[in-house]
């Protein structure tokens, strides 16, 4: 999973995604880590990437950025498992 995390970080760092004009989740900037964590399970990878772009361009909270990246890794690993693929460890 270390390589997958590195790939996600690289993907998010190299994206040409322009942060949305408003955070994808209302009141995002005021949410606590616990509140953010509770919402992540309902979001898909595109939504998580949009939130990552917003967070990176605005508050830039390292713990939030890391949490978003790890959630994307989890989604990618789950998708790979469903497809019968085994990512490099």
Short mmCIF file of N, CA, C and O in Angstrom, two decimals:
data_model
loop_
_atom_site.label_atom_id
_atom_site.label_comp_id
_atom_site.label_asym_id
_atom_site.label_seq_id
_atom_site.Cartn_x
_atom_site.Cartn_y
_atom_site.Cartn_z
N UNK A 1 0.81 -1.20 0.00
CA UNK A 1 0.00 0.00 0.00
C UNK A 1 0.85 1.26 0.00
O UNK A 1 0.36 2.31 -0.34
N UNK A 2 2.12 1.14 0.35
CA UNK A 2 3.00 2.31 0.33
C UNK A 2 3.16 2.88 -1.06
O UNK A 2 3.17 4.10 -1.25
N UNK A 3 3.28 1.97 -2.04
CA UNK A 3 3.41 2.43 -3.42
C UNK A 3 2.12 3.06 -3.92
O UNK A 3 2.15 4.02 -4.67
N UNK A 4 0.99 2.53 -3.48
CA UNK A 4 -0.30 3.10 -3.88
C UNK A 4 -0.45 4.49 -3.28
O UNK A 4 -0.88 5.42 -3.96
N UNK A 5 -0.06 4.65 -2.02
CA UNK A 5 -0.12 5.97 -1.39
C UNK A 5 0.77 6.96 -2.12
O UNK A 5 0.37 8.10 -2.37
N UNK A 6 1.97 6.54 -2.49
CA UNK A 6 2.88 7.42 -3.22
C UNK A 6 2.29 7.80 -4.57
O UNK A 6 2.39 8.95 -5.01
N UNK A 7 1.64 6.84 -5.23
CA UNK A 7 1.01 7.12 -6.53
C UNK A 7 -0.14 8.11 -6.39
O UNK A 7 -0.30 9.02 -7.20
N UNK A 8 -0.93 7.95 -5.34
CA UNK A 8 -2.05 8.87 -5.10
C UNK A 8 -1.51 10.27 -4.83
O UNK A 8 -2.00 11.25 -5.39
N UNK A 9 -0.51 10.38 -3.97
CA UNK A 9 0.08 11.68 -3.66
C UNK A 9 0.63 12.33 -4.92
O UNK A 9 0.45 13.53 -5.14
N UNK A 10 1.27 11.54 -5.77
CA UNK A 10 1.80 12.07 -7.03
C UNK A 10 0.67 12.51 -7.95
O UNK A 10 0.73 13.59 -8.55
N UNK A 11 -0.38 11.69 -8.05
CA UNK A 11 -1.53 12.05 -8.89
C UNK A 11 -2.15 13.36 -8.42
O UNK A 11 -2.46 14.23 -9.23
N UNK A 12 -2.34 13.50 -7.13
CA UNK A 12 -2.97 14.70 -6.60
C UNK A 12 -2.05 15.91 -6.71
O UNK A 12 -2.52 17.03 -6.91
N UNK A 13 -0.76 15.69 -6.61
CA UNK A 13 0.19 16.78 -6.72
C UNK A 13 0.41 17.25 -8.14
O UNK A 13 0.75 18.41 -8.38
N UNK A 14 0.19 16.36 -9.11
CA UNK A 14 0.44 16.68 -10.51
C UNK A 14 -0.83 17.04 -11.26
O UNK A 14 -0.80 17.30 -12.45
N UNK A 15 -1.94 17.07 -10.59
CA UNK A 15 -3.20 17.33 -11.27
C UNK A 15 -3.31 18.78 -11.72
O UNK A 15 -2.77 19.68 -11.09
N UNK A 16 -3.99 18.96 -12.81
CA UNK A 16 -4.29 20.31 -13.29
C UNK A 16 -5.66 20.77 -12.79
O UNK A 16 -6.20 21.74 -13.28
N UNK A 17 -6.19 20.03 -11.83
CA UNK A 17 -7.50 20.35 -11.29
C UNK A 17 -7.47 21.71 -10.62
O UNK A 17 -6.65 21.96 -9.74
N UNK A 18 -8.36 22.56 -11.05
CA UNK A 18 -8.51 23.87 -10.43
C UNK A 18 -9.47 23.67 -9.26
O UNK A 18 -10.53 23.06 -9.42
N UNK A 19 -9.11 24.17 -8.09
CA UNK A 19 -10.02 24.01 -6.95
C UNK A 19 -11.37 24.65 -7.26
O UNK A 19 -11.43 25.67 -7.95
N UNK A 20 -12.45 24.06 -6.79
CA UNK A 20 -13.76 24.65 -7.02
C UNK A 20 -13.86 26.02 -6.36
O UNK A 20 -13.07 26.35 -5.47
N UNK A 21 -14.83 26.83 -6.80
CA UNK A 21 -15.00 28.16 -6.23
C UNK A 21 -15.49 28.09 -4.79
O UNK A 21 -15.23 28.99 -4.00
N UNK A 22 -16.22 27.03 -4.49
CA UNK A 22 -16.71 26.81 -3.13
C UNK A 22 -16.30 25.40 -2.72
O UNK A 22 -16.15 24.53 -3.57
N UNK A 23 -16.16 25.18 -1.43
CA UNK A 23 -15.82 23.81 -1.02
C UNK A 23 -16.94 22.85 -1.41
O UNK A 23 -18.11 23.22 -1.35
N UNK A 24 -16.60 21.66 -1.83
CA UNK A 24 -17.62 20.68 -2.23
C UNK A 24 -18.59 20.30 -1.11
O UNK A 24 -19.68 19.85 -1.38
N UNK A 25 -18.18 20.47 0.12
CA UNK A 25 -19.05 20.23 1.27
C UNK A 25 -19.22 21.56 2.00
O UNK A 25 -18.23 22.17 2.41
N UNK A 26 -20.48 22.03 2.13
CA UNK A 26 -20.71 23.30 2.83
C UNK A 26 -20.09 23.31 4.22
O UNK A 26 -20.18 22.34 4.96
N UNK A 27 -19.43 24.41 4.55
CA UNK A 27 -18.82 24.56 5.86
C UNK A 27 -17.55 23.76 6.05
O UNK A 27 -17.06 23.62 7.18
N UNK A 28 -16.98 23.25 4.96
CA UNK A 28 -15.79 22.39 5.02
C UNK A 28 -14.68 22.99 5.88
O UNK A 28 -14.09 22.29 6.69
N UNK A 29 -14.40 24.25 5.69
CA UNK A 29 -13.26 24.86 6.39
C UNK A 29 -13.44 24.91 7.90
O UNK A 29 -12.46 25.06 8.63
N UNK A 30 -14.67 24.78 8.37
CA UNK A 30 -14.92 24.82 9.81
C UNK A 30 -15.07 23.43 10.43
O UNK A 30 -15.18 23.29 11.64
N UNK A 31 -15.04 22.38 9.59
CA UNK A 31 -15.22 21.03 10.12
C UNK A 31 -13.98 20.56 10.87
O UNK A 31 -12.86 20.85 10.48
N UNK A 32 -14.22 19.81 11.92
CA UNK A 32 -13.13 19.21 12.68
C UNK A 32 -12.66 17.94 11.96
O UNK A 32 -13.36 17.43 11.07
N UNK A 33 -11.51 17.43 12.35
CA UNK A 33 -11.02 16.18 11.76
C UNK A 33 -12.03 15.05 11.94
O UNK A 33 -12.25 14.26 11.02
N UNK A 34 -12.63 14.96 13.11
CA UNK A 34 -13.61 13.90 13.37
C UNK A 34 -14.82 14.05 12.44
O UNK A 34 -15.33 13.05 11.91
N UNK A 35 -15.28 15.27 12.22
CA UNK A 35 -16.42 15.51 11.33
C UNK A 35 -16.07 15.15 9.89
O UNK A 35 -16.87 14.57 9.17
N UNK A 36 -14.85 15.49 9.49
CA UNK A 36 -14.40 15.16 8.13
C UNK A 36 -14.32 13.65 7.97
O UNK A 36 -14.82 13.08 6.99
N UNK A 37 -13.70 12.99 8.93
CA UNK A 37 -13.55 11.53 8.88
C UNK A 37 -14.90 10.85 8.73
O UNK A 37 -15.06 9.89 7.96
N UNK A 38 -15.92 11.34 9.44
CA UNK A 38 -17.25 10.75 9.40
C UNK A 38 -17.90 10.89 8.02
O UNK A 38 -18.73 10.07 7.65
N UNK A 39 -17.51 11.89 7.26
CA UNK A 39 -18.11 12.13 5.94
C UNK A 39 -17.40 11.38 4.80
O UNK A 39 -17.98 11.21 3.73
N UNK A 40 -16.16 10.99 4.99
CA UNK A 40 -15.36 10.46 3.89
C UNK A 40 -15.90 9.18 3.28
O UNK A 40 -15.77 8.97 2.07
N UNK A 41 -16.49 8.31 4.05
CA UNK A 41 -16.96 7.02 3.55
C UNK A 41 -18.03 7.16 2.47
O UNK A 41 -18.21 6.27 1.66
N UNK A 42 -18.73 8.28 2.45
CA UNK A 42 -19.81 8.48 1.48
C UNK A 42 -19.34 9.10 0.18
O UNK A 42 -20.14 9.30 -0.73
N UNK A 43 -18.06 9.44 0.08
CA UNK A 43 -17.57 10.17 -1.08
C UNK A 43 -16.82 9.26 -2.04
O UNK A 43 -16.13 8.33 -1.62
N UNK A 44 -16.93 9.57 -3.33
CA UNK A 44 -16.17 8.80 -4.32
C UNK A 44 -14.83 9.48 -4.57
O UNK A 44 -14.54 10.55 -4.01
N UNK A 45 -14.01 8.86 -5.41
CA UNK A 45 -12.66 9.37 -5.63
C UNK A 45 -12.66 10.78 -6.23
O UNK A 45 -11.84 11.61 -5.84
N UNK A 46 -13.57 11.06 -7.15
CA UNK A 46 -13.62 12.39 -7.76
C UNK A 46 -13.97 13.46 -6.71
O UNK A 46 -13.38 14.55 -6.71
N UNK A 47 -14.89 13.15 -5.82
CA UNK A 47 -15.26 14.09 -4.77
C UNK A 47 -14.09 14.30 -3.80
O UNK A 47 -13.83 15.42 -3.36
N UNK A 48 -13.40 13.21 -3.48
CA UNK A 48 -12.25 13.31 -2.59
C UNK A 48 -11.14 14.15 -3.23
O UNK A 48 -10.50 14.96 -2.56
N UNK A 49 -10.92 13.97 -4.53
CA UNK A 49 -9.89 14.75 -5.24
C UNK A 49 -10.26 16.23 -5.25
O UNK A 49 -9.39 17.09 -5.08
N UNK A 50 -11.55 16.54 -5.43
CA UNK A 50 -11.99 17.94 -5.41
C UNK A 50 -11.78 18.55 -4.03
O UNK A 50 -11.32 19.69 -3.91
N UNK A 51 -12.08 17.79 -3.00
CA UNK A 51 -11.85 18.27 -1.64
C UNK A 51 -10.36 18.47 -1.38
O UNK A 51 -9.96 19.44 -0.73
N UNK A 52 -9.55 17.56 -1.89
CA UNK A 52 -8.10 17.67 -1.72
C UNK A 52 -7.61 18.96 -2.39
O UNK A 52 -6.81 19.70 -1.82
N UNK A 53 -8.08 19.23 -3.60
CA UNK A 53 -7.68 20.45 -4.32
C UNK A 53 -8.11 21.69 -3.54
O UNK A 53 -7.35 22.65 -3.41
N UNK A 54 -9.32 21.66 -3.00
CA UNK A 54 -9.83 22.79 -2.20
C UNK A 54 -8.95 22.98 -0.96
O UNK A 54 -8.50 24.08 -0.66
N UNK A 55 -8.74 21.90 -0.24
CA UNK A 55 -7.97 21.97 1.00
C UNK A 55 -6.55 22.46 0.74
O UNK A 55 -6.03 23.30 1.46
N UNK A 56 -5.94 21.95 -0.32
CA UNK A 56 -4.57 22.32 -0.65
C UNK A 56 -4.47 23.81 -0.99
O UNK A 56 -3.51 24.48 -0.63
N UNK A 57 -5.48 24.34 -1.67
CA UNK A 57 -5.48 25.74 -2.09
C UNK A 57 -5.90 26.70 -0.98
O UNK A 57 -5.64 27.90 -1.07
N UNK A 58 -6.53 26.18 0.05
CA UNK A 58 -7.06 27.07 1.09
C UNK A 58 -6.38 26.82 2.43
O UNK A 58 -5.30 27.32 2.67
N UNK A 59 -6.99 26.03 3.29
CA UNK A 59 -6.44 25.85 4.64
C UNK A 59 -5.14 25.05 4.64
O UNK A 59 -4.25 25.31 5.44
N UNK A 60 -5.03 24.06 3.77
CA UNK A 60 -3.80 23.27 3.68
C UNK A 60 -3.45 22.51 4.94
O UNK A 60 -2.28 22.34 5.27
N UNK A 61 -4.46 22.01 5.65
CA UNK A 61 -4.23 21.27 6.90
C UNK A 61 -3.59 19.92 6.57
O UNK A 61 -4.21 19.08 5.90
N UNK A 62 -2.35 19.70 7.03
CA UNK A 62 -1.66 18.44 6.70
C UNK A 62 -2.44 17.19 7.09
O UNK A 62 -2.48 16.22 6.34
N UNK A 63 -3.07 17.20 8.25
CA UNK A 63 -3.82 16.02 8.70
C UNK A 63 -5.01 15.74 7.79
O UNK A 63 -5.34 14.58 7.51
N UNK A 64 -5.65 16.79 7.30
CA UNK A 64 -6.80 16.63 6.41
C UNK A 64 -6.34 16.12 5.05
O UNK A 64 -6.93 15.19 4.48
N UNK A 65 -5.27 16.71 4.52
CA UNK A 65 -4.74 16.26 3.23
C UNK A 65 -4.34 14.79 3.30
O UNK A 65 -4.66 14.00 2.40
N UNK A 66 -3.69 14.40 4.36
CA UNK A 66 -3.27 13.01 4.54
C UNK A 66 -4.49 12.08 4.62
O UNK A 66 -4.50 11.00 4.02
N UNK A 67 -5.50 12.49 5.35
CA UNK A 67 -6.71 11.68 5.50
C UNK A 67 -7.39 11.48 4.14
O UNK A 67 -7.82 10.37 3.81
N UNK A 68 -7.46 12.53 3.34
CA UNK A 68 -8.07 12.43 2.01
C UNK A 68 -7.25 11.49 1.12
O UNK A 68 -7.81 10.65 0.41
N UNK A 69 -5.94 11.63 1.16
CA UNK A 69 -5.08 10.76 0.36
C UNK A 69 -5.23 9.29 0.76
O UNK A 69 -5.34 8.41 -0.09
N UNK A 70 -5.28 9.03 2.05
CA UNK A 70 -5.42 7.65 2.53
C UNK A 70 -6.77 7.06 2.15
O UNK A 70 -6.87 5.87 1.83
N UNK A 71 -7.81 7.89 2.13
CA UNK A 71 -9.13 7.40 1.72
C UNK A 71 -9.12 7.04 0.24
O UNK A 71 -9.71 6.03 -0.18
N UNK A 72 -8.45 7.84 -0.57
CA UNK A 72 -8.36 7.54 -2.00
C UNK A 72 -7.60 6.23 -2.20
O UNK A 72 -7.98 5.39 -3.02
N UNK A 73 -6.53 6.03 -1.44
CA UNK A 73 -5.79 4.77 -1.50
C UNK A 73 -6.72 3.60 -1.19
O UNK A 73 -6.73 2.59 -1.90
N UNK A 74 -7.50 3.74 -0.15
CA UNK A 74 -8.41 2.67 0.25
C UNK A 74 -9.40 2.36 -0.87
O UNK A 74 -9.68 1.19 -1.16
N UNK A 75 -9.93 3.38 -1.53
CA UNK A 75 -10.86 3.17 -2.64
C UNK A 75 -10.16 2.46 -3.81
O UNK A 75 -10.74 1.55 -4.42
N UNK A 76 -8.95 2.87 -4.11
CA UNK A 76 -8.21 2.25 -5.22
C UNK A 76 -7.88 0.79 -4.93
O UNK A 76 -7.98 -0.07 -5.80
N UNK A 77 -7.49 0.50 -3.69
CA UNK A 77 -7.19 -0.88 -3.32
C UNK A 77 -8.45 -1.74 -3.37
O UNK A 77 -8.40 -2.89 -3.82
N UNK A 78 -9.58 -1.20 -2.94
CA UNK A 78 -10.84 -1.94 -2.99
C UNK A 78 -11.24 -2.21 -4.44
O UNK A 78 -11.68 -3.31 -4.77
N UNK A 79 -11.07 -1.22 -5.31
CA UNK A 79 -11.39 -1.40 -6.73
C UNK A 79 -10.48 -2.45 -7.36
O UNK A 79 -10.93 -3.28 -8.15
N UNK A 80 -9.20 -2.42 -7.00
CA UNK A 80 -8.26 -3.40 -7.53
C UNK A 80 -8.62 -4.80 -7.05
O UNK A 80 -8.55 -5.77 -7.82
N UNK A 81 -9.03 -4.93 -5.81
CA UNK A 81 -9.41 -6.24 -5.27
C UNK A 81 -10.65 -6.77 -5.99
O UNK A 81 -10.72 -7.96 -6.31
N UNK A 82 -11.61 -5.90 -6.25
CA UNK A 82 -12.81 -6.33 -6.97
C UNK A 82 -12.50 -6.76 -8.39
O UNK A 82 -13.14 -7.66 -8.94
N UNK A 83 -11.49 -6.14 -8.98
CA UNK A 83 -11.09 -6.48 -10.34
C UNK A 83 -10.13 -7.67 -10.37
O UNK A 83 -9.71 -8.10 -11.44
N UNK A 84 -9.80 -8.19 -9.19
CA UNK A 84 -8.90 -9.34 -9.12
C UNK A 84 -7.45 -8.98 -9.29
O UNK A 84 -6.60 -9.84 -9.53
N UNK A 85 -7.14 -7.70 -9.17
CA UNK A 85 -5.75 -7.25 -9.30
C UNK A 85 -5.13 -7.19 -7.92
O UNK A 85 -5.79 -6.94 -6.93
N UNK A 86 -3.84 -7.42 -7.87
CA UNK A 86 -3.09 -7.33 -6.62
C UNK A 86 -2.03 -6.26 -6.82
O UNK A 86 -1.05 -6.47 -7.53
N UNK A 87 -2.23 -5.05 -6.21
CA UNK A 87 -1.22 -4.00 -6.37
C UNK A 87 0.07 -4.38 -5.66
O UNK A 87 0.07 -5.17 -4.72
N UNK A 88 1.16 -3.81 -6.14
CA UNK A 88 2.45 -4.04 -5.49
C UNK A 88 2.41 -3.54 -4.07
O UNK A 88 1.88 -2.49 -3.78
N UNK A 89 2.99 -4.32 -3.15
CA UNK A 89 3.01 -3.93 -1.73
C UNK A 89 4.06 -2.91 -1.46
O UNK A 89 4.95 -2.66 -2.18
#
